[in-house]
């Protein structure tokens, strides 16, 4: 089993950490922190898409059944799409609530939950949480039940090591 390129590995875990913080802090943390975190997620996602597209021909091999490969591909693409959707709808929420003007005037903002884009942001982030739980369950099944050391694929080390 080969590994993902170290740049993809680093981006994967940075993003996993940030998404965990954003998912658990949305609605709780001061909105400003959430928005800054969301902006960093947008940057990391853009970088990750560029790196991922450049790596298409150097991705690790998978020795799995066809349907599992397909399921993994759907979930992986879904994760990229949902993170993108969360970022775009989050920016929509900020525009709808005129957050930038409120920050400049140092005004508190209330009533996010009334906007349609907020409902979309919540729906997309809920779907993202479900996709991540499925992704985690699959990773743990491989690692601890099938014992195929899948986690080493997404960790640092020699590219060709077993
Ligand atoms: C603690 C949580 C996580 C664990 C244990 C984990 C584990 C893994 C593993 C083992 C792989 C390699 C799968 C393979 O290629 O066969 C992988 C790939 C991947 N993971 Fe995660 N992951 C976690 C969180 C996340 C999060 C939060 C996201 C996105 C929001 C994510 C997105 C991806 C994507 C898109 C891939 C495919 C590689 C790529 O195209 O970049 N993961 N993950
Ligand atoms: C991957 C990125 C993101 C995730 C996972 C995420 C997640 C969340 C969650 C879970 C909520 C709480 C929803 C609820 O009340 O149930 C929320 C609220 C919100 N998000 Fe995001 N978000 C992301 C990106 C963004 C971005 C980029 C912006 C703006 C530029 C943004 C702006 C907001 C605002 C204004 C709220 C409502 C105020 C608040 O609850 O703090 N989000 N987000």
mmCIF file of C-alpha atoms and ligand atoms in Angstrom:
data_model
loop_
_atom_site.group_PDB
_atom_site.id
_atom_site.type_symbol
_atom_site.label_atom_id
_atom_site.label_comp_id
_atom_site.label_asym_id
_atom_site.label_seq_id
_atom_site.Cartn_x
_atom_site.Cartn_y
_atom_site.Cartn_z
ATOM 1 C CA UNK A 1 0.000 0.000 0.000
ATOM 2 C CA UNK A 2 1.433 3.356 -0.998
ATOM 3 C CA UNK A 3 0.791 6.636 0.730
ATOM 4 C CA UNK A 4 -0.757 9.963 -0.159
ATOM 5 C CA UNK A 5 1.753 12.723 -0.887
ATOM 6 C CA UNK A 6 2.886 14.426 2.370
ATOM 7 C CA UNK A 7 1.357 17.733 1.239
ATOM 8 C CA UNK A 8 -2.064 16.045 0.923
ATOM 9 C CA UNK A 9 -1.545 14.321 4.274
ATOM 10 C CA UNK A 10 -0.746 17.639 5.975
ATOM 11 C CA UNK A 11 -3.730 19.349 4.341
ATOM 12 C CA UNK A 12 -6.029 16.424 5.285
ATOM 13 C CA UNK A 13 -5.239 16.630 9.007
ATOM 14 C CA UNK A 14 -5.150 20.431 9.194
ATOM 15 C CA UNK A 15 -8.542 20.498 7.540
ATOM 16 C CA UNK A 16 -9.924 17.686 9.765
ATOM 17 C CA UNK A 17 -8.927 19.693 12.852
ATOM 18 C CA UNK A 18 -10.377 22.942 11.528
ATOM 19 C CA UNK A 19 -13.648 21.341 10.378
ATOM 20 C CA UNK A 20 -14.057 19.727 13.817
ATOM 21 C CA UNK A 21 -13.627 23.169 15.439
ATOM 22 C CA UNK A 22 -16.013 24.846 12.957
ATOM 23 C CA UNK A 23 -18.684 22.160 13.306
ATOM 24 C CA UNK A 24 -18.630 22.309 17.071
ATOM 25 C CA UNK A 25 -18.239 26.086 17.394
ATOM 26 C CA UNK A 26 -20.784 27.369 14.824
ATOM 27 C CA UNK A 27 -23.527 29.060 16.812
ATOM 28 C CA UNK A 28 -21.415 29.014 20.001
ATOM 29 C CA UNK A 29 -18.084 30.719 19.371
ATOM 30 C CA UNK A 30 -18.092 34.453 18.769
ATOM 31 C CA UNK A 31 -19.182 34.732 15.137
ATOM 32 C CA UNK A 32 -15.967 36.569 14.257
ATOM 33 C CA UNK A 33 -13.828 33.560 15.186
ATOM 34 C CA UNK A 34 -16.104 31.256 13.217
ATOM 35 C CA UNK A 35 -15.899 33.498 10.160
ATOM 36 C CA UNK A 36 -12.088 33.688 10.352
ATOM 37 C CA UNK A 37 -11.950 29.878 10.725
ATOM 38 C CA UNK A 38 -14.309 29.538 7.752
ATOM 39 C CA UNK A 39 -12.067 31.785 5.652
ATOM 40 C CA UNK A 40 -9.028 29.651 6.539
ATOM 41 C CA UNK A 41 -11.046 26.534 5.566
ATOM 42 C CA UNK A 42 -11.800 28.151 2.198
ATOM 43 C CA UNK A 43 -8.078 28.776 1.597
ATOM 44 C CA UNK A 44 -7.097 25.246 2.648
ATOM 45 C CA UNK A 45 -9.810 23.753 0.432
ATOM 46 C CA UNK A 46 -8.645 25.726 -2.623
ATOM 47 C CA UNK A 47 -5.042 24.659 -1.975
ATOM 48 C CA UNK A 48 -6.104 21.064 -1.441
ATOM 49 C CA UNK A 49 -8.087 20.932 -4.686
ATOM 50 C CA UNK A 50 -5.077 22.237 -6.629
ATOM 51 C CA UNK A 51 -2.693 19.744 -4.970
ATOM 52 C CA UNK A 52 -5.216 16.886 -5.374
ATOM 53 C CA UNK A 53 -5.709 17.589 -9.083
ATOM 54 C CA UNK A 54 -1.958 17.745 -9.611
ATOM 55 C CA UNK A 55 -1.582 14.344 -7.901
ATOM 56 C CA UNK A 56 -4.221 12.366 -9.794
ATOM 57 C CA UNK A 57 -1.609 10.118 -11.367
ATOM 58 C CA UNK A 58 0.268 9.528 -8.103
ATOM 59 C CA UNK A 59 -2.496 8.438 -5.768
ATOM 60 C CA UNK A 60 -2.083 5.367 -3.542
ATOM 61 C CA UNK A 61 -3.332 2.079 -4.904
ATOM 62 C CA UNK A 62 -6.303 0.407 -3.299
ATOM 63 C CA UNK A 63 -6.809 -3.340 -3.062
ATOM 64 C CA UNK A 64 -10.458 -3.386 -2.279
ATOM 65 C CA UNK A 65 -13.736 -4.591 -3.726
ATOM 66 C CA UNK A 66 -15.190 -2.557 -6.530
ATOM 67 C CA UNK A 67 -18.245 -1.366 -4.576
ATOM 68 C CA UNK A 68 -16.089 -0.266 -1.622
ATOM 69 C CA UNK A 69 -13.782 1.656 -3.941
ATOM 70 C CA UNK A 70 -16.834 3.340 -5.465
ATOM 71 C CA UNK A 71 -18.346 4.108 -2.062
ATOM 72 C CA UNK A 72 -15.032 5.604 -0.878
ATOM 73 C CA UNK A 73 -14.774 7.716 -4.019
ATOM 74 C CA UNK A 74 -18.351 9.018 -3.579
ATOM 75 C CA UNK A 75 -17.723 9.903 0.081
ATOM 76 C CA UNK A 76 -14.349 11.564 -0.696
ATOM 77 C CA UNK A 77 -15.808 13.648 -3.539
ATOM 78 C CA UNK A 78 -18.850 14.359 -1.323
ATOM 79 C CA UNK A 79 -16.576 15.650 1.446
ATOM 80 C CA UNK A 80 -14.863 18.086 -0.923
ATOM 81 C CA UNK A 81 -18.259 19.260 -2.286
ATOM 82 C CA UNK A 82 -19.819 19.655 1.173
ATOM 83 C CA UNK A 83 -16.860 21.599 2.588
ATOM 84 C CA UNK A 84 -17.102 23.853 -0.507
ATOM 85 C CA UNK A 85 -20.874 24.202 0.010
ATOM 86 C CA UNK A 86 -20.410 25.035 3.706
ATOM 87 C CA UNK A 87 -17.873 27.732 2.849
ATOM 88 C CA UNK A 88 -19.963 29.287 0.053
ATOM 89 C CA UNK A 89 -23.228 29.211 2.039
ATOM 90 C CA UNK A 90 -21.340 30.608 5.082
ATOM 91 C CA UNK A 91 -20.166 33.535 2.970
ATOM 92 C CA UNK A 92 -23.810 33.902 1.843
ATOM 93 C CA UNK A 93 -24.954 34.081 5.494
ATOM 94 C CA UNK A 94 -22.338 36.762 6.153
ATOM 95 C CA UNK A 95 -23.461 38.819 3.153
ATOM 96 C CA UNK A 96 -27.163 38.371 3.959
ATOM 97 C CA UNK A 97 -26.598 39.608 7.525
ATOM 98 C CA UNK A 98 -24.301 42.432 6.310
ATOM 99 C CA UNK A 99 -21.647 41.183 8.745
ATOM 100 C CA UNK A 100 -18.769 43.211 7.335
ATOM 101 C CA UNK A 101 -20.617 46.519 7.856
ATOM 102 C CA UNK A 102 -21.613 45.367 11.357
ATOM 103 C CA UNK A 103 -17.959 44.584 12.198
ATOM 104 C CA UNK A 104 -16.797 47.960 10.888
ATOM 105 C CA UNK A 105 -19.457 49.767 12.986
ATOM 106 C CA UNK A 106 -18.758 47.423 15.896
ATOM 107 C CA UNK A 107 -22.420 46.406 16.102
ATOM 108 C CA UNK A 108 -23.651 43.056 17.395
ATOM 109 C CA UNK A 109 -25.598 41.000 14.862
ATOM 110 C CA UNK A 110 -28.733 39.053 15.745
ATOM 111 C CA UNK A 111 -31.316 37.103 13.827
ATOM 112 C CA UNK A 112 -29.094 34.931 11.587
ATOM 113 C CA UNK A 113 -31.579 32.135 11.891
ATOM 114 C CA UNK A 114 -34.218 34.033 9.911
ATOM 115 C CA UNK A 115 -32.347 33.951 6.593
ATOM 116 C CA UNK A 116 -32.771 31.292 3.906
ATOM 117 C CA UNK A 117 -29.011 31.025 3.425
ATOM 118 C CA UNK A 118 -28.596 30.271 7.099
ATOM 119 C CA UNK A 119 -31.000 27.330 6.705
ATOM 120 C CA UNK A 120 -28.894 26.145 3.748
ATOM 121 C CA UNK A 121 -25.662 26.562 5.775
ATOM 122 C CA UNK A 122 -27.124 24.484 8.614
ATOM 123 C CA UNK A 123 -28.400 21.788 6.216
ATOM 124 C CA UNK A 124 -25.030 21.532 4.423
ATOM 125 C CA UNK A 125 -23.026 21.433 7.649
ATOM 126 C CA UNK A 126 -25.381 18.727 9.009
ATOM 127 C CA UNK A 127 -24.811 16.667 5.845
ATOM 128 C CA UNK A 128 -21.056 17.271 6.207
ATOM 129 C CA UNK A 129 -21.189 15.901 9.743
ATOM 130 C CA UNK A 130 -23.020 12.770 8.502
ATOM 131 C CA UNK A 131 -20.476 12.259 5.678
ATOM 132 C CA UNK A 132 -17.574 12.655 8.147
ATOM 133 C CA UNK A 133 -19.124 10.085 10.502
ATOM 134 C CA UNK A 134 -19.442 7.637 7.580
ATOM 135 C CA UNK A 135 -15.835 8.358 6.553
ATOM 136 C CA UNK A 136 -14.638 7.821 10.138
ATOM 137 C CA UNK A 137 -16.610 4.578 10.505
ATOM 138 C CA UNK A 138 -15.093 3.231 7.261
ATOM 139 C CA UNK A 139 -11.567 4.260 8.327
ATOM 140 C CA UNK A 140 -11.991 2.546 11.712
ATOM 141 C CA UNK A 141 -13.492 -0.587 10.161
ATOM 142 C CA UNK A 142 -10.449 -0.884 7.861
ATOM 143 C CA UNK A 143 -7.927 -0.098 10.574
ATOM 144 C CA UNK A 144 -9.261 -2.150 13.485
ATOM 145 C CA UNK A 145 -11.498 -4.879 12.020
ATOM 146 C CA UNK A 146 -9.943 -5.589 8.657
ATOM 147 C CA UNK A 147 -6.531 -4.589 10.072
ATOM 148 C CA UNK A 148 -5.203 -3.343 6.728
ATOM 149 C CA UNK A 149 -3.410 -0.351 8.296
ATOM 150 C CA UNK A 150 -5.343 2.126 6.165
ATOM 151 C CA UNK A 151 -4.363 5.034 8.429
ATOM 152 C CA UNK A 152 -0.731 4.728 7.301
ATOM 153 C CA UNK A 153 -1.947 5.729 3.807
ATOM 154 C CA UNK A 154 -2.858 9.124 5.162
ATOM 155 C CA UNK A 155 0.229 9.531 7.363
ATOM 156 C CA UNK A 156 3.842 10.553 6.735
ATOM 157 C CA UNK A 157 6.567 8.102 5.731
ATOM 158 C CA UNK A 158 8.424 6.677 2.755
ATOM 159 C CA UNK A 159 6.150 6.851 -0.296
ATOM 160 C CA UNK A 160 6.521 3.186 -1.206
ATOM 161 C CA UNK A 161 6.632 1.687 2.293
ATOM 162 C CA UNK A 162 4.309 -1.187 3.139
HETATM 163 C C1 LIG B 1 -10.490 12.008 12.520
HETATM 164 C C2 LIG B 1 -11.037 11.995 11.380
HETATM 165 C C3 LIG B 1 -10.542 11.365 10.099
HETATM 166 C C4 LIG B 1 -9.938 10.145 9.867
HETATM 167 C C5 LIG B 1 -9.581 9.062 10.882
HETATM 168 C C6 LIG B 1 -9.680 10.066 8.427
HETATM 169 C C7 LIG B 1 -9.074 9.009 7.789
HETATM 170 C C8 LIG B 1 -8.814 8.948 6.432
HETATM 171 C C9 LIG B 1 -8.166 7.839 5.749
HETATM 172 C C10 LIG B 1 -7.683 6.545 6.430
HETATM 173 C C11 LIG B 1 -8.078 8.139 4.442
HETATM 174 C C12 LIG B 1 -7.459 7.271 3.320
HETATM 175 C C13 LIG B 1 -8.579 6.542 2.641
HETATM 176 C C14 LIG B 1 -8.174 5.817 1.378
HETATM 177 O O1 LIG B 1 -7.630 6.461 0.462
HETATM 178 O O2 LIG B 1 -8.401 4.597 1.266
HETATM 179 C C15 LIG B 1 -8.690 9.443 4.254
HETATM 180 C C16 LIG B 1 -8.824 10.094 3.038
HETATM 181 C C17 LIG B 1 -9.577 11.227 2.845
HETATM 182 N N1 LIG B 1 -10.178 12.001 3.851
HETATM 183 FE FE1 LIG B 1 -10.175 11.617 5.802
HETATM 184 N N2 LIG B 1 -10.159 11.222 7.838
HETATM 185 C C18 LIG B 1 -10.686 12.035 8.823
HETATM 186 C C19 LIG B 1 -11.284 13.274 8.656
HETATM 187 C C20 LIG B 1 -11.569 13.845 7.424
HETATM 188 C C21 LIG B 1 -12.303 15.081 7.240
HETATM 189 C C22 LIG B 1 -12.864 15.966 8.381
HETATM 190 C C23 LIG B 1 -12.372 15.294 5.888
HETATM 191 C C24 LIG B 1 -12.999 16.415 5.124
HETATM 192 C C25 LIG B 1 -13.798 17.276 5.576
HETATM 193 C C26 LIG B 1 -11.685 14.198 5.238
HETATM 194 C C27 LIG B 1 -11.559 14.048 3.856
HETATM 195 C C28 LIG B 1 -10.857 13.037 3.225
HETATM 196 C C29 LIG B 1 -10.702 12.924 1.791
HETATM 197 C C30 LIG B 1 -11.326 13.871 0.752
HETATM 198 C C31 LIG B 1 -9.899 11.799 1.547
HETATM 199 C C32 LIG B 1 -9.405 11.238 0.209
HETATM 200 C C33 LIG B 1 -8.044 11.755 -0.093
HETATM 201 C C34 LIG B 1 -8.121 13.015 -0.872
HETATM 202 O O3 LIG B 1 -8.642 12.982 -1.977
HETATM 203 O O4 LIG B 1 -7.675 14.064 -0.365
HETATM 204 N N3 LIG B 1 -11.210 13.338 6.194
HETATM 205 N N4 LIG B 1 -9.132 9.910 5.478
HETATM 206 C C1 LIG B 2 -16.312 24.327 6.369
HETATM 207 C C2 LIG B 2 -16.677 25.475 6.793
HETATM 208 C C3 LIG B 2 -17.802 25.749 7.778
HETATM 209 C C4 LIG B 2 -18.466 24.926 8.657
HETATM 210 C C5 LIG B 2 -18.233 23.441 8.898
HETATM 211 C C6 LIG B 2 -19.444 25.744 9.340
HETATM 212 C C7 LIG B 2 -20.342 25.284 10.324
HETATM 213 C C8 LIG B 2 -21.314 26.046 10.945
HETATM 214 C C9 LIG B 2 -22.242 25.554 11.934
HETATM 215 C C10 LIG B 2 -22.327 24.115 12.438
HETATM 216 C C11 LIG B 2 -23.032 26.619 12.306
HETATM 217 C C12 LIG B 2 -24.131 26.603 13.375
HETATM 218 C C13 LIG B 2 -25.422 26.234 12.730
HETATM 219 C C14 LIG B 2 -26.501 26.049 13.773
HETATM 220 O O1 LIG B 2 -26.871 27.041 14.413
HETATM 221 O O2 LIG B 2 -26.948 24.906 13.937
HETATM 222 C C15 LIG B 2 -22.588 27.792 11.564
HETATM 223 C C16 LIG B 2 -23.109 29.083 11.683
HETATM 224 C C17 LIG B 2 -22.641 30.185 11.000
HETATM 225 N N1 LIG B 2 -21.634 30.201 10.035
HETATM 226 FE FE1 LIG B 2 -20.550 28.618 9.467
HETATM 227 N N2 LIG B 2 -19.367 27.038 8.865
HETATM 228 C C18 LIG B 2 -18.369 27.084 7.903
HETATM 229 C C19 LIG B 2 -17.942 28.181 7.188
HETATM 230 C C20 LIG B 2 -18.449 29.460 7.323
HETATM 231 C C21 LIG B 2 -17.976 30.635 6.599
HETATM 232 C C22 LIG B 2 -16.866 30.627 5.524
HETATM 233 C C23 LIG B 2 -18.712 31.702 7.037
HETATM 234 C C24 LIG B 2 -18.655 33.156 6.655
HETATM 235 C C25 LIG B 2 -17.755 33.727 5.935
HETATM 236 C C26 LIG B 2 -19.648 31.199 8.041
HETATM 237 C C27 LIG B 2 -20.571 31.977 8.706
HETATM 238 C C28 LIG B 2 -21.465 31.518 9.624
HETATM 239 C C29 LIG B 2 -22.368 32.398 10.340
HETATM 240 C C30 LIG B 2 -22.462 33.913 10.175
HETATM 241 C C31 LIG B 2 -23.107 31.564 11.187
HETATM 242 C C32 LIG B 2 -24.197 32.023 12.155
HETATM 243 C C33 LIG B 2 -23.608 32.693 13.333
HETATM 244 C C34 LIG B 2 -22.994 31.758 14.269
HETATM 245 O O3 LIG B 2 -23.664 30.764 14.572
HETATM 246 O O4 LIG B 2 -21.866 32.001 14.715
HETATM 247 N N3 LIG B 2 -19.459 29.826 8.192
HETATM 248 N N4 LIG B 2 -21.541 27.400 10.732
#
